[in-house]
CSV table of C-alpha atoms in Angstrom, one decimal:
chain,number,residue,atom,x,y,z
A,1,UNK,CA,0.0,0.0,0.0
A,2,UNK,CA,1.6,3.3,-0.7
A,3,UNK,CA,1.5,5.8,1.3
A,4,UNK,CA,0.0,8.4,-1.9
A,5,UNK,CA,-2.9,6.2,-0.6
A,6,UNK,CA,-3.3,7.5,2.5
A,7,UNK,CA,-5.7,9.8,4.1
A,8,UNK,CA,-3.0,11.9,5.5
A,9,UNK,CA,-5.1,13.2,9.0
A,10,UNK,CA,-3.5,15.7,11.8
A,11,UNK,CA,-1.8,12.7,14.6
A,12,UNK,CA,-0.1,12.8,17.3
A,13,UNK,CA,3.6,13.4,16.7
A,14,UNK,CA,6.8,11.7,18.4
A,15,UNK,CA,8.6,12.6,20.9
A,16,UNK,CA,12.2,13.9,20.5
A,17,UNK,CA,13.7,10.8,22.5
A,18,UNK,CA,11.8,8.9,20.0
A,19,UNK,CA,13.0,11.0,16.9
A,20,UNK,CA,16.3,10.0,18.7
A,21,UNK,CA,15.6,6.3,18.0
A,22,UNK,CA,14.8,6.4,14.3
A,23,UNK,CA,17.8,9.2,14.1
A,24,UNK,CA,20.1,6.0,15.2
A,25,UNK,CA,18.4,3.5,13.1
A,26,UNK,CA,19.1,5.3,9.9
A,27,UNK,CA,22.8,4.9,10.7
A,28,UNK,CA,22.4,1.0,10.6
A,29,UNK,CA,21.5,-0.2,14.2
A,30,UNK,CA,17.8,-1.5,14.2
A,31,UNK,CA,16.0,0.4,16.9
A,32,UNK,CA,12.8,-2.5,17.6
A,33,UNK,CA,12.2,-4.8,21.3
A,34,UNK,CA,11.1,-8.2,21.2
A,35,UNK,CA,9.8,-10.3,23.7
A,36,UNK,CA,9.5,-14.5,23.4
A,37,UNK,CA,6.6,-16.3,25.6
A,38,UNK,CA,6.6,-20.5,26.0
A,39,UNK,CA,3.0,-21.4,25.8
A,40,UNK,CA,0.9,-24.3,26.3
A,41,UNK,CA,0.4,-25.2,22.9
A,42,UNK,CA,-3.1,-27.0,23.1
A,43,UNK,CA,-5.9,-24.8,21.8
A,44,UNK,CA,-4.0,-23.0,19.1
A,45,UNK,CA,-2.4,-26.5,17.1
A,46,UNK,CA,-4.5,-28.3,14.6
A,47,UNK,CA,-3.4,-31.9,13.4
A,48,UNK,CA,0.2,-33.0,12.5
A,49,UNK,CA,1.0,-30.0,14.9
A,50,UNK,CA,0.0,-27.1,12.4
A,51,UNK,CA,-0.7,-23.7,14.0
A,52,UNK,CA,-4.3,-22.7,13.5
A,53,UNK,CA,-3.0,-19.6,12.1
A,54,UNK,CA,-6.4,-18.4,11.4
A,55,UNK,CA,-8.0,-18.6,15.2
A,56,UNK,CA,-4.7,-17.0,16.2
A,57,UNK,CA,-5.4,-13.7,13.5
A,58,UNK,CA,-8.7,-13.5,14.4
A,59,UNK,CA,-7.8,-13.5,18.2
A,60,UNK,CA,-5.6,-10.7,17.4
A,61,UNK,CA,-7.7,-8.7,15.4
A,62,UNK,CA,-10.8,-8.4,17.0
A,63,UNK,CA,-8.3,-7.6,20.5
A,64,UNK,CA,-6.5,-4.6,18.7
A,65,UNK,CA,-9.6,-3.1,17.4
A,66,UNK,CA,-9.6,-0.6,20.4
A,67,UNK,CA,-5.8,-0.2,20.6
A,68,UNK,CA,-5.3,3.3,18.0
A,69,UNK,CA,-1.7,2.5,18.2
A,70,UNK,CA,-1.3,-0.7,17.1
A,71,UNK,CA,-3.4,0.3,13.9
A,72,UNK,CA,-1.6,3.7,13.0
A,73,UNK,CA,1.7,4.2,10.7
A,74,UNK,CA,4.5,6.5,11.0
A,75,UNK,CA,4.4,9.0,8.5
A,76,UNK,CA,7.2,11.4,7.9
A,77,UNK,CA,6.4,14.4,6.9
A,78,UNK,CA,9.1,16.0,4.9
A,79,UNK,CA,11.2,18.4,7.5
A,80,UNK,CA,8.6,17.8,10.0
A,81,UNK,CA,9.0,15.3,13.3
A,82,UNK,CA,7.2,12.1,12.0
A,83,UNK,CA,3.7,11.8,13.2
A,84,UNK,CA,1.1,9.2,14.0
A,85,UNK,CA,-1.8,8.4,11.2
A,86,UNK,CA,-4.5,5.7,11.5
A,87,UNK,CA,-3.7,2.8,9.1
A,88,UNK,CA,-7.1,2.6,6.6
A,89,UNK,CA,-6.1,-0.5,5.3
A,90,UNK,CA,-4.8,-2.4,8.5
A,91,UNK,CA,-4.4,-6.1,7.8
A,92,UNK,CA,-3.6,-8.6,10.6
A,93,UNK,CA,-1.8,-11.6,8.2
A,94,UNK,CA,0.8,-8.8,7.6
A,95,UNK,CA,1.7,-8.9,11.4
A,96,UNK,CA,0.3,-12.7,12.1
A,97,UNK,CA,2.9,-15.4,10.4
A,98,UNK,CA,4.2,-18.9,11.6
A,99,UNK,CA,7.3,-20.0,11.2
A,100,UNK,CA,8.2,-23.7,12.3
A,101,UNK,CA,11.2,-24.1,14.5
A,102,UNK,CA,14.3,-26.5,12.5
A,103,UNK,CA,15.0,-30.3,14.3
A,104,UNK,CA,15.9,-30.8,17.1
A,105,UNK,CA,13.4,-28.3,18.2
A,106,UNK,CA,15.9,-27.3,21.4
A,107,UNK,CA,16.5,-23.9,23.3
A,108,UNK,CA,19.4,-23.3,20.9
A,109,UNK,CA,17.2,-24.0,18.0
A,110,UNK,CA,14.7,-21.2,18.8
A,111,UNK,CA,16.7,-18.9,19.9
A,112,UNK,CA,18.5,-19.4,16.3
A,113,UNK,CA,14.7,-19.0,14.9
A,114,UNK,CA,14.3,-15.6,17.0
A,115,UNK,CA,17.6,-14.0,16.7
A,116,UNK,CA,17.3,-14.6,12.7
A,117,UNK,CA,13.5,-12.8,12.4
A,118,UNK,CA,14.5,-10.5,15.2
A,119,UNK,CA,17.5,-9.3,13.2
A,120,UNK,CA,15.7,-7.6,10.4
A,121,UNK,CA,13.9,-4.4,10.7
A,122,UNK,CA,10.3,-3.7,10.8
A,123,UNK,CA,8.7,-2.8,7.6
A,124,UNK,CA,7.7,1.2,7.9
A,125,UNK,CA,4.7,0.9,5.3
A,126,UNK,CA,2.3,-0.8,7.9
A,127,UNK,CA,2.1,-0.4,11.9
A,128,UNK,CA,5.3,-1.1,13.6
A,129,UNK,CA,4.7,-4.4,15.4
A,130,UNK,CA,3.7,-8.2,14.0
A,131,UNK,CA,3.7,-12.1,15.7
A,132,UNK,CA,4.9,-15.1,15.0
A,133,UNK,CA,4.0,-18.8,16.6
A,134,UNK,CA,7.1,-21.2,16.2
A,135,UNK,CA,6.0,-24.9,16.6
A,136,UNK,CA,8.5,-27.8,16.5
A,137,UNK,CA,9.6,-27.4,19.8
A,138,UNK,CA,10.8,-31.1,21.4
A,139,UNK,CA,8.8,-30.5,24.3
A,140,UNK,CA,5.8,-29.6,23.0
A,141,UNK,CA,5.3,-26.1,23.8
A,142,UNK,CA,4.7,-23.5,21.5
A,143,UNK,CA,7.0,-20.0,21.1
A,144,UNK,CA,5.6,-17.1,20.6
A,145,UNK,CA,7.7,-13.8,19.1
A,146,UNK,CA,6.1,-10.5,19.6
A,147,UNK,CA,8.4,-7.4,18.1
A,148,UNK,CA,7.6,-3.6,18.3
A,149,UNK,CA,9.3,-0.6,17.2
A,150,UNK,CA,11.1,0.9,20.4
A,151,UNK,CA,8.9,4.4,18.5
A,152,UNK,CA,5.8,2.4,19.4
A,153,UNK,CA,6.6,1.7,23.4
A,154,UNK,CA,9.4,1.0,25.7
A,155,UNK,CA,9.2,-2.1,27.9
A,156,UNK,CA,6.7,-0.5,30.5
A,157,UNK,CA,4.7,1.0,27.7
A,158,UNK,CA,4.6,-2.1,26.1
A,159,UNK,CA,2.5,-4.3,29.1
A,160,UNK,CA,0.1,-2.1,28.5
A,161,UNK,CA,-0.2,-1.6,24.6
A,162,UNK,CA,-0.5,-5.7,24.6
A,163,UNK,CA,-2.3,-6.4,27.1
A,164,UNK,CA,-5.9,-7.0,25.3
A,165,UNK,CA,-3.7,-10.1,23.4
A,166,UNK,CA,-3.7,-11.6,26.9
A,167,UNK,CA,-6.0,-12.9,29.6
A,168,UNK,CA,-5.9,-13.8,33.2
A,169,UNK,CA,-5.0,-17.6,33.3
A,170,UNK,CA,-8.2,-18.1,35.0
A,171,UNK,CA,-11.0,-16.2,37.5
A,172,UNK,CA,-13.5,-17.8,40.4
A,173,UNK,CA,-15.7,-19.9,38.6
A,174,UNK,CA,-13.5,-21.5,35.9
A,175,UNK,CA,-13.0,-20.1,32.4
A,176,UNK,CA,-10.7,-17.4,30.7
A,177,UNK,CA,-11.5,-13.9,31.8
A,178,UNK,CA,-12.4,-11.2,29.5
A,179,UNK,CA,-10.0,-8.4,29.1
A,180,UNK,CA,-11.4,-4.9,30.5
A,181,UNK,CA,-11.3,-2.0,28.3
A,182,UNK,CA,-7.7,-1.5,27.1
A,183,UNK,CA,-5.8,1.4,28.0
A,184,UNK,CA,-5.5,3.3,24.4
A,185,UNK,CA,-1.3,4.6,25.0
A,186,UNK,CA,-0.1,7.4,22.7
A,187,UNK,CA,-4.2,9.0,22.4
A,188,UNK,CA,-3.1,12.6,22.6
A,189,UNK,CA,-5.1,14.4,25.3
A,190,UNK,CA,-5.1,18.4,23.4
A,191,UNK,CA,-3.8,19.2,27.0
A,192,UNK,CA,-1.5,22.7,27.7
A,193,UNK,CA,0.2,23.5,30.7
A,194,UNK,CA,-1.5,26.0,32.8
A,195,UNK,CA,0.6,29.3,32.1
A,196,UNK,CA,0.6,28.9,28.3
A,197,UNK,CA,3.3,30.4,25.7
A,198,UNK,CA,4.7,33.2,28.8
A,199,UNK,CA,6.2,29.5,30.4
A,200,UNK,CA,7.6,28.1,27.7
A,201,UNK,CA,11.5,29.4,27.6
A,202,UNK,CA,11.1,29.0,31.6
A,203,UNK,CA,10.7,25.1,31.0
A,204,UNK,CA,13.2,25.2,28.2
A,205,UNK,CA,15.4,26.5,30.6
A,206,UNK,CA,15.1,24.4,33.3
A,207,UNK,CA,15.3,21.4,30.1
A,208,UNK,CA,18.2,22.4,29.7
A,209,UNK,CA,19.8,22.9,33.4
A,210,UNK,CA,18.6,19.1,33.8
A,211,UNK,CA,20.0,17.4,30.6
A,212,UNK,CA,23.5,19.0,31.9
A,213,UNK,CA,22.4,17.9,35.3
A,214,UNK,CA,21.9,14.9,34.0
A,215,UNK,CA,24.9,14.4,31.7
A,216,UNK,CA,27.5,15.5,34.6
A,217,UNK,CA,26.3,13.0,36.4
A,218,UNK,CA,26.9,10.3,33.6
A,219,UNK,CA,30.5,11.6,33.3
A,220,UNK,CA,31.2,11.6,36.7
A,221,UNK,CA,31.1,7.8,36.5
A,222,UNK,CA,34.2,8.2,34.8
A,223,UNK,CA,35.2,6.1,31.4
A,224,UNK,CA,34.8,2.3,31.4
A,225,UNK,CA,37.7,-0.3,30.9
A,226,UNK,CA,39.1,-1.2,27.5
A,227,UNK,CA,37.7,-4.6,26.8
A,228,UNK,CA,37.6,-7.1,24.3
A,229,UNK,CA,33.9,-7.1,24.7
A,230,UNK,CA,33.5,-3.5,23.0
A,231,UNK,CA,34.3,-3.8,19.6
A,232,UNK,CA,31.2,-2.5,16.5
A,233,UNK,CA,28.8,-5.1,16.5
A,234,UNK,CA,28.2,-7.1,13.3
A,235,UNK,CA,24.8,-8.6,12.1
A,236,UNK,CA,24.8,-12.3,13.7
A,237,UNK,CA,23.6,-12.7,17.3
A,238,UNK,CA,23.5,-15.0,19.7
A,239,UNK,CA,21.5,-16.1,22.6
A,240,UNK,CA,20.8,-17.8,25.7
A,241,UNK,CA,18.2,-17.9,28.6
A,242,UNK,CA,18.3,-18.5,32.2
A,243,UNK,CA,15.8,-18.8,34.7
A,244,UNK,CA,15.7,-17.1,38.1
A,245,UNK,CA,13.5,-17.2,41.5
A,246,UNK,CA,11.8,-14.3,41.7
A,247,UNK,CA,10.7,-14.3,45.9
A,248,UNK,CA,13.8,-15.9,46.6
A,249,UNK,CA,15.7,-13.0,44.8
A,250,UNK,CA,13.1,-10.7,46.3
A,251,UNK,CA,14.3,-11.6,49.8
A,252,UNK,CA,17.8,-11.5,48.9
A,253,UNK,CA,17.7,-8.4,47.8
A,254,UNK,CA,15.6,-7.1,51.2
A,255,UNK,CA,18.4,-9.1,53.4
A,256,UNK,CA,21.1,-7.2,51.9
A,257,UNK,CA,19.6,-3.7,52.0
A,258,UNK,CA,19.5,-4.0,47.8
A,259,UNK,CA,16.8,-4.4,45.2
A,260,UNK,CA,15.8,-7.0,42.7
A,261,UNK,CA,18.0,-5.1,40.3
A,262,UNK,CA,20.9,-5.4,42.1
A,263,UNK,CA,20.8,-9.0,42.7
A,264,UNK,CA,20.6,-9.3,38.7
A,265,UNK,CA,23.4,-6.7,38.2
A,266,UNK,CA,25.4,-8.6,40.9
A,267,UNK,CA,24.8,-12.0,38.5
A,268,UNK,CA,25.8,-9.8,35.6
A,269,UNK,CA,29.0,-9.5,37.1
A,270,UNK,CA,29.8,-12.8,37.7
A,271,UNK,CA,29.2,-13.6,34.0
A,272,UNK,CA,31.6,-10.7,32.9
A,273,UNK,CA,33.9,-12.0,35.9
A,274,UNK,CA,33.9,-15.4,34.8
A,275,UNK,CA,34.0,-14.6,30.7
A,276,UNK,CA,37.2,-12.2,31.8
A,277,UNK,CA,39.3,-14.4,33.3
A,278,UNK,CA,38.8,-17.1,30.3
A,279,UNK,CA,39.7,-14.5,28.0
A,280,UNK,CA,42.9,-13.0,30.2
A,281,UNK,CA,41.6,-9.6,31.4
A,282,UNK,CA,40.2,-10.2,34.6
A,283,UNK,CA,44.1,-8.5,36.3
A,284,UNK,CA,43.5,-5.0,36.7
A,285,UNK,CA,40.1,-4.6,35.8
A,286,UNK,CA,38.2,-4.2,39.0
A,287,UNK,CA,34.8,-2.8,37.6
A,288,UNK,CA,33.2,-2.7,34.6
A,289,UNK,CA,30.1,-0.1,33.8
A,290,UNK,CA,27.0,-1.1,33.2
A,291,UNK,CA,24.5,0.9,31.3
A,292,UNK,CA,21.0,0.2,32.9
A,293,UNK,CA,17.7,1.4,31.9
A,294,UNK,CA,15.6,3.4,33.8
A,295,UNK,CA,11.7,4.6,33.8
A,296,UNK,CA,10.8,7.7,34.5
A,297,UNK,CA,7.3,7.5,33.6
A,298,UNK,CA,5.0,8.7,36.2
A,299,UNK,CA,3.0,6.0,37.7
A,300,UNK,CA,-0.2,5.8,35.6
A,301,UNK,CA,1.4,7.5,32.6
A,302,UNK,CA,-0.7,5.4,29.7
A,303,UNK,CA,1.1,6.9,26.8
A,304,UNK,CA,3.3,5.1,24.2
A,305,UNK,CA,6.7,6.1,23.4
A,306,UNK,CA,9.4,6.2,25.2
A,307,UNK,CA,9.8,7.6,28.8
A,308,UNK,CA,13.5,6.3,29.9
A,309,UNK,CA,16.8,7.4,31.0
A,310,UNK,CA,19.7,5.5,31.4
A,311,UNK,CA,21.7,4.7,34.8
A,312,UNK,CA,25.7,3.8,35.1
A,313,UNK,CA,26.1,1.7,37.8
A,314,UNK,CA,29.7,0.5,38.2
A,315,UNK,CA,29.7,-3.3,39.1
A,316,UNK,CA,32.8,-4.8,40.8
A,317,UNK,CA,33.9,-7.9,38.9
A,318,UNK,CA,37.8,-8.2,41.4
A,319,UNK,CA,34.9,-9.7,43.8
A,320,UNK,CA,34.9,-13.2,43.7
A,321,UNK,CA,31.8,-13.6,46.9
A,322,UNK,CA,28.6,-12.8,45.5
A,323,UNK,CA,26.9,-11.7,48.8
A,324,UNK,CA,29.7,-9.3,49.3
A,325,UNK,CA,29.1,-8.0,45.5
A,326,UNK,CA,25.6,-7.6,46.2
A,327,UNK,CA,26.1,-5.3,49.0
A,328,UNK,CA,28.3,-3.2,47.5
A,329,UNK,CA,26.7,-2.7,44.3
A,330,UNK,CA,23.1,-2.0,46.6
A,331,UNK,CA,25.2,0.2,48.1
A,332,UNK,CA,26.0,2.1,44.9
A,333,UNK,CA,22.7,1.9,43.3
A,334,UNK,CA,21.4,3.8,46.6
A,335,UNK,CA,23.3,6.7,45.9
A,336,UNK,CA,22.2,7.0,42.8
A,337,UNK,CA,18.5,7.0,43.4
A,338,UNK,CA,18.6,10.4,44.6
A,339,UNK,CA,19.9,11.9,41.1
A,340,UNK,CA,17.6,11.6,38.0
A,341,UNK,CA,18.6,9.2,35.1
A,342,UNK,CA,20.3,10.9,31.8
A,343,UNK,CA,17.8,11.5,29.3
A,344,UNK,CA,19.5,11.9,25.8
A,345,UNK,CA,17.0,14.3,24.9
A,346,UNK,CA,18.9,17.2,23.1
A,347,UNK,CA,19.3,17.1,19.0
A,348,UNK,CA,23.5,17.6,20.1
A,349,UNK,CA,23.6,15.2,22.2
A,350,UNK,CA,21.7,12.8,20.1
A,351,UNK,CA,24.1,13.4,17.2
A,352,UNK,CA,26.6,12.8,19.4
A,353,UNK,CA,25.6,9.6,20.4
A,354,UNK,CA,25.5,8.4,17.2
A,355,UNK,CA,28.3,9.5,16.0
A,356,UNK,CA,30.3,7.5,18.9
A,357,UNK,CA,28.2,4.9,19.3
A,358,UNK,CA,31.1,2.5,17.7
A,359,UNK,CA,33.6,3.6,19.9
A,360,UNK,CA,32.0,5.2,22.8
A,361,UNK,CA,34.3,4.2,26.7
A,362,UNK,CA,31.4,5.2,28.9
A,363,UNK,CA,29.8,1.7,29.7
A,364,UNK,CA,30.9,-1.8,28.8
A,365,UNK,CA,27.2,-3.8,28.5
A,366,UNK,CA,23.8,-3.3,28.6
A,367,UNK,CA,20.9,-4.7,31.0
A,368,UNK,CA,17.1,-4.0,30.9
A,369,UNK,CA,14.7,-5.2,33.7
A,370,UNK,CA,11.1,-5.0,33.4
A,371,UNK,CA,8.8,-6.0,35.9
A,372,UNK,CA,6.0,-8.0,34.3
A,373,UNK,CA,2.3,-9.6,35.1
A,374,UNK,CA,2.5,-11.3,38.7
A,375,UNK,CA,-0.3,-13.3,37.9
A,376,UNK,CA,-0.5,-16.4,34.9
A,377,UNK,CA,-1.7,-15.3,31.7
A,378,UNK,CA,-3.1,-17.1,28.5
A,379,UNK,CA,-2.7,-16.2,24.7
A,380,UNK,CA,-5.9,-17.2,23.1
A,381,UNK,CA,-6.8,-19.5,25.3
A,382,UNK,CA,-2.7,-21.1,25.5
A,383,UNK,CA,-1.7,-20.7,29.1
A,384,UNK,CA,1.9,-18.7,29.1
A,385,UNK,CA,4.6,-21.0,31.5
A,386,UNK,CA,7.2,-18.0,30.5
A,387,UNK,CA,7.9,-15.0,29.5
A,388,UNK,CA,11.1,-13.2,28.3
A,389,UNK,CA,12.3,-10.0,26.9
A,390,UNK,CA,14.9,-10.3,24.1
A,391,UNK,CA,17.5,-7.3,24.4
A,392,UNK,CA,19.3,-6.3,21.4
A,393,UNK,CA,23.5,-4.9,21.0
A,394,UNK,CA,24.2,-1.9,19.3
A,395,UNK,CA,27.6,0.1,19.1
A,396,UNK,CA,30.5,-1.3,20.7
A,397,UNK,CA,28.5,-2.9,23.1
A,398,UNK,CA,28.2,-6.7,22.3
A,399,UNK,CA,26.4,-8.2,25.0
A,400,UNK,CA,23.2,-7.1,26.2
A,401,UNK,CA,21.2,-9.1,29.0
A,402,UNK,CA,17.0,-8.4,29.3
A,403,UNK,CA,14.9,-9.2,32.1
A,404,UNK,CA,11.2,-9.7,32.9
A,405,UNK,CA,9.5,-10.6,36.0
A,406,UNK,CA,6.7,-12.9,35.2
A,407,UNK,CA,4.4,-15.6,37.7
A,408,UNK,CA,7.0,-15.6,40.0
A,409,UNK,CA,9.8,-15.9,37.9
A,410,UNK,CA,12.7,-14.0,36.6
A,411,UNK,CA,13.4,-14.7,32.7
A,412,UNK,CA,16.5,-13.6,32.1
A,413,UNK,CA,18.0,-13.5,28.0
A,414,UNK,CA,21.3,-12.8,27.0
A,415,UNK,CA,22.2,-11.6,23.6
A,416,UNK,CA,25.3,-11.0,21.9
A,417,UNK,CA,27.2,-10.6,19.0
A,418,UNK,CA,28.1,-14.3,17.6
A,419,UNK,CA,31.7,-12.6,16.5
A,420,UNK,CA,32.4,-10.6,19.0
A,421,UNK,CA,31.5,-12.9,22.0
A,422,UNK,CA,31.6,-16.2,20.2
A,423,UNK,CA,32.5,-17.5,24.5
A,424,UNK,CA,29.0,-16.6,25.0
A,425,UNK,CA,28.4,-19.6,27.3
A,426,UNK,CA,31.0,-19.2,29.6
A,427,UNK,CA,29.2,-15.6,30.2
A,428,UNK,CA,25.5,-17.4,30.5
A,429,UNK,CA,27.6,-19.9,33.2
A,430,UNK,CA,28.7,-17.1,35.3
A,431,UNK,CA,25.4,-15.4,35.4
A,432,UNK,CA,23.3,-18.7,36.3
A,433,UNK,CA,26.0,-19.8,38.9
A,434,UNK,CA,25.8,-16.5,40.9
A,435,UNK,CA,22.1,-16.6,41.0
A,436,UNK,CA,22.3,-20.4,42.2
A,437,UNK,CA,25.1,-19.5,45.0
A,438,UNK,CA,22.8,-16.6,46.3
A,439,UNK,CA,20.1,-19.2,46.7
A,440,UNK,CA,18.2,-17.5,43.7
A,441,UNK,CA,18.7,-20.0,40.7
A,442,UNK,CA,15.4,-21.9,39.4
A,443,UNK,CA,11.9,-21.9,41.1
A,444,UNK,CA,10.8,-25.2,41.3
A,445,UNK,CA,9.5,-26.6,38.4
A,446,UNK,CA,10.9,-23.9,35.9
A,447,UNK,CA,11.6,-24.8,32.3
A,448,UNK,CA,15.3,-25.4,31.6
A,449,UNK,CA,14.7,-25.6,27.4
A,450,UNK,CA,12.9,-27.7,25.1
């Protein structure tokens, strides 16, 4: 459909930290989030295993028919800051697709399978989002791909922009239960702040004074460690997941005066401690920075987009106890609460960014944590067992590790570039061994791959 086609309406436009994202995807790095859920296979698999492709489009369909976003496009108005239009033709087998997962059907397998349709970018003629069931797993179980344009939501935004796919795994007196009325994010409210134009260089002003706040805060961390993890990231990826406890981390955290967080930032540094010392640079090194994402959306805050900052947080990987790690990176992290998170949200700084992104010496990896549904959920009638975010590299920064809270758990992914970290699983060891030696490895029962 072309976009001379159109009905070309007045939308909502993006925001500049969004601009910022598509800004960095025209130099090469795609700028989408992905997450993968394990499903109960059951309702949604006709004979010989096929998906029922249809059900699962209709599902989808009649669930986004109240969610605007999910049915506008991105149109770029020539000059102008690209706005939101409703897409008159949307058609759900352009964002519904199967694709079965290759013999043996294993963890490695799908994460092949996802890392190879995660790694090209979302068409821009249709709305930025789309599905895909992989069957073929060994075990039965059924994958389940969702990707989104980071312009769309971040990972907070996101819970709520899908939430009509899902349901509560079940309510008193049996059955499925019926979504409530979605929230609608990105539905522009016509809103002004009271004081009109006369306010408006005040704010810019104070804009300003906080960006610089912001950024002299990120440059007092000082420059991260030359490591043979930060070289420009190429196109292949690879992948792993682990599985945490998330009450036993919970309590962990509350023993040693820390947060969930902090117990995954203190695993994250005994995977980089561990991949360090097989590659020869643990000596010397005693900290590496992390770069970890941080919400500043205001509680209730239903629009899309993107409302984060970013967080340096210096991990200590010359530490070889985990409990004594923990304490010290709570320690740090508690500091830092009292100073807002840097907000890239300047067209200078943006340019900047992207013009150092492949050699930048301010962090060393990346780590996302979103805290997800507490409660079971089904897709289309397909109870979900788990549920993970997949993170995605960019720059020099080769390894990336996402997290999601979900039933209970933690589902923690770890992606990489296949060149530049082709050691991966001696990272993914380190991680899982921390969490298991601060009593927060597997809950009971949890899925260790197909």
């Amino acid at each position: 459909m072309s976009h001379q086609r159109r009905r070309v309406r007045p939308g909502q436009r993006i925001s500049a930290l969004d601009e910022a994202n598509l800004r960095v995807e025209r130099h090469g790095v795609p700028m989408h989030a992905a997450a993968l859920a394990l499903l109960e296979p059951a309702p949604l698999l006709g004979p010989g295993g096929k998906v029922r492709l249809d059900t699962v489009r209709e599902h989808v369909e009649r669930r986004t028919r109240d969610v605007r976003r999910l049915r506008q496009v991105l149109a770029r108005p020539s000059g102008r800051r690209p706005m939101w239009l409703d897409d008159p033709v949307f058609d759900v087998s352009r964002h519904v697709r199967s694709r079965p997962v290759p013999p043996p059907g294993d963890e490695e397998a799908l994460l092949r399978v996802c890392t190879g349709i995660d790694a090209l970018p979302l068409p821009g003629d249709r709305p930025l989002w789309e599905l895909w069931l992989l069957p073929g797993l060994a075990d039965g179980r059924l994958g389940l791909l969702i990707r989104w344009h980071h312009v769309l939501a971040d990972g907070l935004a996101a819970l709520s922009l899908l939430a009509p796919l899902f349901d509560p795994a079940a309510v008193p007196g049996g059955g499925t239960g019926a979504p409530g009325r979605p929230v609608v994010p990105g539905a522009p409210t016509g809103a002004r702040p009271a004081g009109g134009a006369a306010q408006v260089p005040a704010r810019a002003a104070a804009r300003l004074r906080g960006r610089a706040a912001q950024l002299r805060g990120a440059l007092a961390e000082g420059r991260a460690p030359a490591l043979s993890i930060n070289r420009p990231v190429g196109p292949r990826r690879g992948a792993a997941l682990v599985r945490a406890d998330l009450e036993a981390a919970r309590e962990l955290a509350h023993r040693h005066g820390g947060t969930v967080n902090d117990v995954v930032l203190t695993a994250v540094a005994g995977g980089a401690r561990r991949l360090l010392a097989a590659r020869g640079e643990l000596a010397g090194v005693p900290e590496l920075k992390v770069s970890v994402v941080a919400s500043v959306r205001a509680p209730g805050d239903p629009t899309g987009g993107n409302r984060t900052g970013v967080r340096v947080v210096a991990v200590p990987v010359d530490e070889p106890d985990p409990a004594a790690r923990l304490r010290r990176i709570a320690a740090t992290t508690a500091a830092q609460r009292s100073r807002p998170p840097y907000r890239p949200g300047g067209r200078l700084a943006q340019r900047w960014t992207v013009r150092v992104m492949d050699r930048q010496r301010l962090v060393n990896l990346l780590l996302s944590n979103v805290r997800g549904p507490s409660a079971p959920l089904r897709f289309a009638g397909a109870p979900v067992r788990e549920l993970f975010q997949l993170g995605a590299v960019q720059g020099n920064l080769a390894l990336a590790v996402g997290v999601v809270s979900y039933a209970g758990a933690l589902g923690v992914d770890v992606v990489a570039d296949a060149d530049v970290v082709p050691d991966l699983p001696v990272f993914v060891e380190g991680l899982a061994e921390t969490l298991v030696r601060l009593g927060a490895g597997p809950p009971p029962g949890a899925g260790t791959g197909p």
